[in-house]
PDB file of C-alpha atoms in Angstrom:
ATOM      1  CA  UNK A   1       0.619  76.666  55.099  1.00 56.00           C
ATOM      2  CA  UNK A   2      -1.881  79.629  56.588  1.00 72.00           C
ATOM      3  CA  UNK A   3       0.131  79.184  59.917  1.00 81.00           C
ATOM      4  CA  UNK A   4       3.042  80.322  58.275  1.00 80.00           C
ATOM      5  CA  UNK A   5       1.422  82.885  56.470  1.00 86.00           C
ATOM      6  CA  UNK A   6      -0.653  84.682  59.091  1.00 90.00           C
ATOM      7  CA  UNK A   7       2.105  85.824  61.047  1.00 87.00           C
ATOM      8  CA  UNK A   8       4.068  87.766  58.618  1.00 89.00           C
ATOM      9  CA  UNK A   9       0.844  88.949  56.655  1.00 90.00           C
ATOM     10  CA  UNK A  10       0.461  90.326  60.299  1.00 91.00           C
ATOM     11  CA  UNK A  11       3.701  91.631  61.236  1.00 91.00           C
ATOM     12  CA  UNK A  12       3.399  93.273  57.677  1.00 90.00           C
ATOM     13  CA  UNK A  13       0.784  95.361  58.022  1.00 90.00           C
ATOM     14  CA  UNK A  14       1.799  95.942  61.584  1.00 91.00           C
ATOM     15  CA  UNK A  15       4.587  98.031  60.024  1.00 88.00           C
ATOM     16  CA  UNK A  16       3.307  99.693  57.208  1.00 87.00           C
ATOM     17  CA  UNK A  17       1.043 101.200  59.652  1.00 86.00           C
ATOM     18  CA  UNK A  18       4.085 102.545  61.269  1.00 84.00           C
ATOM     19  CA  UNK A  19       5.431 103.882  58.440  1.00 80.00           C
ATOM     20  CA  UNK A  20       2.338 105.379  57.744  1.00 79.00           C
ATOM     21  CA  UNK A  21       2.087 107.069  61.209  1.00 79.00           C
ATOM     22  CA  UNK A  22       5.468 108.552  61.328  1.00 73.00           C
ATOM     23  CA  UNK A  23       6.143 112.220  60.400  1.00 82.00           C
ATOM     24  CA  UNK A  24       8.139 113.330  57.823  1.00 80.00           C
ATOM     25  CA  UNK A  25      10.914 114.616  57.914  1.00 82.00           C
ATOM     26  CA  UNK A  26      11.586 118.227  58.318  1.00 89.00           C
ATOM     27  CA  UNK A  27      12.535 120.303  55.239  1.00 90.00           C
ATOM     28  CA  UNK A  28      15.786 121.929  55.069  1.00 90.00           C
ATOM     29  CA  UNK A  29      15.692 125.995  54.829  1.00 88.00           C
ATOM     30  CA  UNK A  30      16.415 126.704  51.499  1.00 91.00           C
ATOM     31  CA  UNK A  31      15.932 130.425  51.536  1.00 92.00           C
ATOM     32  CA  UNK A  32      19.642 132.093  50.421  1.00 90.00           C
ATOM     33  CA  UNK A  33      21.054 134.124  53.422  1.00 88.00           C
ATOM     34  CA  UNK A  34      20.730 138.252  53.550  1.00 89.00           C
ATOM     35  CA  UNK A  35      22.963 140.444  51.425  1.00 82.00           C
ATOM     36  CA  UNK A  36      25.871 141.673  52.329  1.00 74.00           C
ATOM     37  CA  UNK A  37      25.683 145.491  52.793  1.00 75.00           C
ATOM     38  CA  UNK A  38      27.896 147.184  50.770  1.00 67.00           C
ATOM     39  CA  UNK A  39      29.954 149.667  52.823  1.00 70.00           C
ATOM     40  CA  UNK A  40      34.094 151.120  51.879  1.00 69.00           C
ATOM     41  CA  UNK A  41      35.859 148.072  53.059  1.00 71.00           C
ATOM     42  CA  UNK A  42      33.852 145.353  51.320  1.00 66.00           C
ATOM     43  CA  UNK A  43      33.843 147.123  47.896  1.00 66.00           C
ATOM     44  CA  UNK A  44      37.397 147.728  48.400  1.00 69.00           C
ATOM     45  CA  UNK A  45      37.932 143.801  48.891  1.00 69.00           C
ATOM     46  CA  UNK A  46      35.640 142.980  46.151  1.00 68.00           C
ATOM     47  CA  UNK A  47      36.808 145.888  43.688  1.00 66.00           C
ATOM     48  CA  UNK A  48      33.417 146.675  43.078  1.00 61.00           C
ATOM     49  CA  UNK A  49      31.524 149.775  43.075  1.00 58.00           C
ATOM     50  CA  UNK A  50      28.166 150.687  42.801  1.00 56.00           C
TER      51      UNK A  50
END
């Protein structure tokens, strides 16, 4: 019964190392894009003024 065993405890830990080791994943930039400026043609389009 340890024959059987000793293999898989092996191959186990084999890749739980290797999930250990790898690098996460990068992280998505969350930051919200620049502003708009506001110049005649977009406040016209909007129909807002300052």
């Amino acid at each position: 019964m340890s024959r059987v065993f000793r293999p898989l405890i092996a191959l186990s830990l084999a890749l739980a190392m290797a999930a250990c080791a790898a690098p996460p994943p990068p992280q998505p930039d969350l930051t919200p894009p620049p502003r708009k400026p506001f110049d005649a043609k977009t406040q016209l389009e909007s129909g807002r003024t300052r």
